[in-house]
PDB file of C-alpha atoms in Angstrom:
ATOM      1  CA  UNK G 156      49.203 135.153  93.591  1.00 47.00           C
ATOM      2  CA  UNK G 157      51.930 131.843  93.287  1.00 51.00           C
ATOM      3  CA  UNK G 158      53.732 132.870  90.089  1.00 46.00           C
ATOM      4  CA  UNK G 159      56.072 129.648  90.312  1.00 54.00           C
ATOM      5  CA  UNK G 160      53.569 127.099  88.552  1.00 58.00           C
ATOM      6  CA  UNK G 161      53.178 129.447  85.675  1.00 87.00           C
ATOM      7  CA  UNK G 162      55.139 129.348  82.487  1.00 92.00           C
ATOM      8  CA  UNK G 163      55.687 131.993  79.839  1.00 93.00           C
ATOM      9  CA  UNK G 164      56.135 130.827  76.391  1.00 91.00           C
ATOM     10  CA  UNK G 165      58.116 132.823  74.047  1.00 94.00           C
ATOM     11  CA  UNK G 166      58.833 132.979  70.218  1.00 91.00           C
ATOM     12  CA  UNK G 167      62.200 133.759  69.103  1.00 90.00           C
ATOM     13  CA  UNK G 168      64.667 133.482  65.845  1.00 86.00           C
ATOM     14  CA  UNK G 169      62.917 135.074  63.387  1.00 84.00           C
ATOM     15  CA  UNK G 170      64.130 138.938  63.987  1.00 85.00           C
ATOM     16  CA  UNK G 171      66.865 139.805  66.246  1.00 87.00           C
ATOM     17  CA  UNK G 172      65.292 143.331  67.311  1.00 88.00           C
ATOM     18  CA  UNK G 173      62.768 141.149  68.533  1.00 88.00           C
ATOM     19  CA  UNK G 174      64.927 138.333  70.076  1.00 91.00           C
ATOM     20  CA  UNK G 175      66.719 141.344  71.983  1.00 93.00           C
ATOM     21  CA  UNK G 176      63.508 142.767  73.270  1.00 92.00           C
ATOM     22  CA  UNK G 177      62.135 139.021  74.429  1.00 93.00           C
ATOM     23  CA  UNK G 178      65.313 138.306  76.122  1.00 96.00           C
ATOM     24  CA  UNK G 179      64.412 141.780  78.431  1.00 96.00           C
ATOM     25  CA  UNK G 180      61.066 140.531  79.097  1.00 95.00           C
ATOM     26  CA  UNK G 181      62.265 136.820  79.839  1.00 96.00           C
ATOM     27  CA  UNK G 182      64.536 138.384  82.247  1.00 97.00           C
ATOM     28  CA  UNK G 183      62.146 140.511  83.865  1.00 96.00           C
ATOM     29  CA  UNK G 184      59.455 137.894  84.052  1.00 93.00           C
ATOM     30  CA  UNK G 185      61.848 135.309  85.706  1.00 94.00           C
ATOM     31  CA  UNK G 186      62.850 137.688  88.108  1.00 95.00           C
ATOM     32  CA  UNK G 187      58.915 137.654  89.438  1.00 92.00           C
ATOM     33  CA  UNK G 188      59.334 134.093  89.425  1.00 91.00           C
ATOM     34  CA  UNK G 189      57.743 132.945  86.341  1.00 91.00           C
ATOM     35  CA  UNK G 190      58.933 130.025  84.239  1.00 91.00           C
ATOM     36  CA  UNK G 191      60.206 130.353  80.787  1.00 94.00           C
ATOM     37  CA  UNK G 192      59.983 128.067  77.627  1.00 94.00           C
ATOM     38  CA  UNK G 193      61.514 129.563  74.308  1.00 95.00           C
ATOM     39  CA  UNK G 194      60.302 127.973  71.122  1.00 92.00           C
ATOM     40  CA  UNK G 195      63.347 128.565  68.665  1.00 91.00           C
ATOM     41  CA  UNK G 196      62.101 128.643  65.127  1.00 87.00           C
ATOM     42  CA  UNK G 197      65.836 128.069  63.856  1.00 88.00           C
ATOM     43  CA  UNK G 198      65.311 124.479  65.621  1.00 90.00           C
ATOM     44  CA  UNK G 199      61.329 123.895  64.949  1.00 87.00           C
ATOM     45  CA  UNK G 200      61.019 120.239  65.248  1.00 88.00           C
ATOM     46  CA  UNK G 201      62.593 119.983  68.473  1.00 93.00           C
ATOM     47  CA  UNK G 202      60.694 123.063  69.778  1.00 92.00           C
ATOM     48  CA  UNK G 203      57.564 121.828  68.603  1.00 89.00           C
ATOM     49  CA  UNK G 204      58.148 118.649  70.874  1.00 91.00           C
ATOM     50  CA  UNK G 205      59.326 120.115  73.763  1.00 92.00           C
ATOM     51  CA  UNK G 206      56.315 122.916  73.796  1.00 89.00           C
ATOM     52  CA  UNK G 207      53.808 119.820  73.377  1.00 88.00           C
ATOM     53  CA  UNK G 208      55.170 118.152  76.470  1.00 89.00           C
ATOM     54  CA  UNK G 209      55.183 120.993  78.095  1.00 87.00           C
ATOM     55  CA  UNK G 210      51.579 122.102  77.363  1.00 86.00           C
ATOM     56  CA  UNK G 211      50.437 118.546  78.228  1.00 87.00           C
ATOM     57  CA  UNK G 212      51.550 119.066  82.198  1.00 82.00           C
ATOM     58  CA  UNK G 213      48.859 120.690  84.443  1.00 64.00           C
ATOM     59  CA  UNK G 214      50.407 124.079  84.392  1.00 69.00           C
ATOM     60  CA  UNK G 215      48.988 127.857  83.903  1.00 80.00           C
ATOM     61  CA  UNK G 216      50.425 129.130  80.732  1.00 83.00           C
ATOM     62  CA  UNK G 217      50.788 132.668  78.746  1.00 85.00           C
ATOM     63  CA  UNK G 218      52.496 133.221  75.168  1.00 83.00           C
ATOM     64  CA  UNK G 219      54.273 136.424  74.192  1.00 81.00           C
ATOM     65  CA  UNK G 220      54.804 136.772  70.510  1.00 77.00           C
ATOM     66  CA  UNK G 221      55.350 139.833  68.057  1.00 77.00           C
ATOM     67  CA  UNK G 222      53.982 140.270  64.658  1.00 73.00           C
ATOM     68  CA  UNK G 223      52.074 137.021  65.109  1.00 62.00           C
ATOM     69  CA  UNK G 224      55.144 135.087  65.470  1.00 61.00           C
ATOM     70  CA  UNK G 225      53.913 131.186  66.327  1.00 60.00           C
ATOM     71  CA  UNK G 226      50.178 132.341  65.662  1.00 57.00           C
ATOM     72  CA  UNK G 227      50.249 130.038  62.642  1.00 61.00           C
ATOM     73  CA  UNK G 228      51.597 126.755  64.455  1.00 64.00           C
ATOM     74  CA  UNK G 229      49.980 123.415  63.285  1.00 64.00           C
ATOM     75  CA  UNK G 230      50.244 120.192  65.264  1.00 61.00           C
ATOM     76  CA  UNK G 231      49.561 116.791  63.655  1.00 67.00           C
ATOM     77  CA  UNK G 232      46.531 115.390  65.873  1.00 60.00           C
ATOM     78  CA  UNK G 233      47.238 111.795  66.834  1.00 59.00           C
ATOM     79  CA  UNK G 234      44.300 109.753  65.380  1.00 60.00           C
ATOM     80  CA  UNK G 235      42.095 108.203  67.550  1.00 54.00           C
ATOM     81  CA  UNK G 236      41.693 104.840  68.147  1.00 54.00           C
ATOM     82  CA  UNK G 237      38.798 102.535  66.941  1.00 59.00           C
ATOM     83  CA  UNK G 238      35.896 103.155  69.627  1.00 58.00           C
ATOM     84  CA  UNK G 239      37.446 106.094  71.499  1.00 53.00           C
TER      85      UNK G 239
END
């Protein structure tokens, strides 16, 4: 299995104890060749933009979250142009 093209998405910034556990997971998965994207709740607007850009790339993804952090993310959909 080629892990180099796979990215794991993590959510951090709500609970310090979960951030510590997440940091250990990041280290473990990176040592196995997985890419990392961290969604920082303290800087939500920038994180949303970067996440959308990342999801637009043709890669495979997985997400790691605890206590449903990130579960309620919402993104505005651009309105379709007439005729689409």
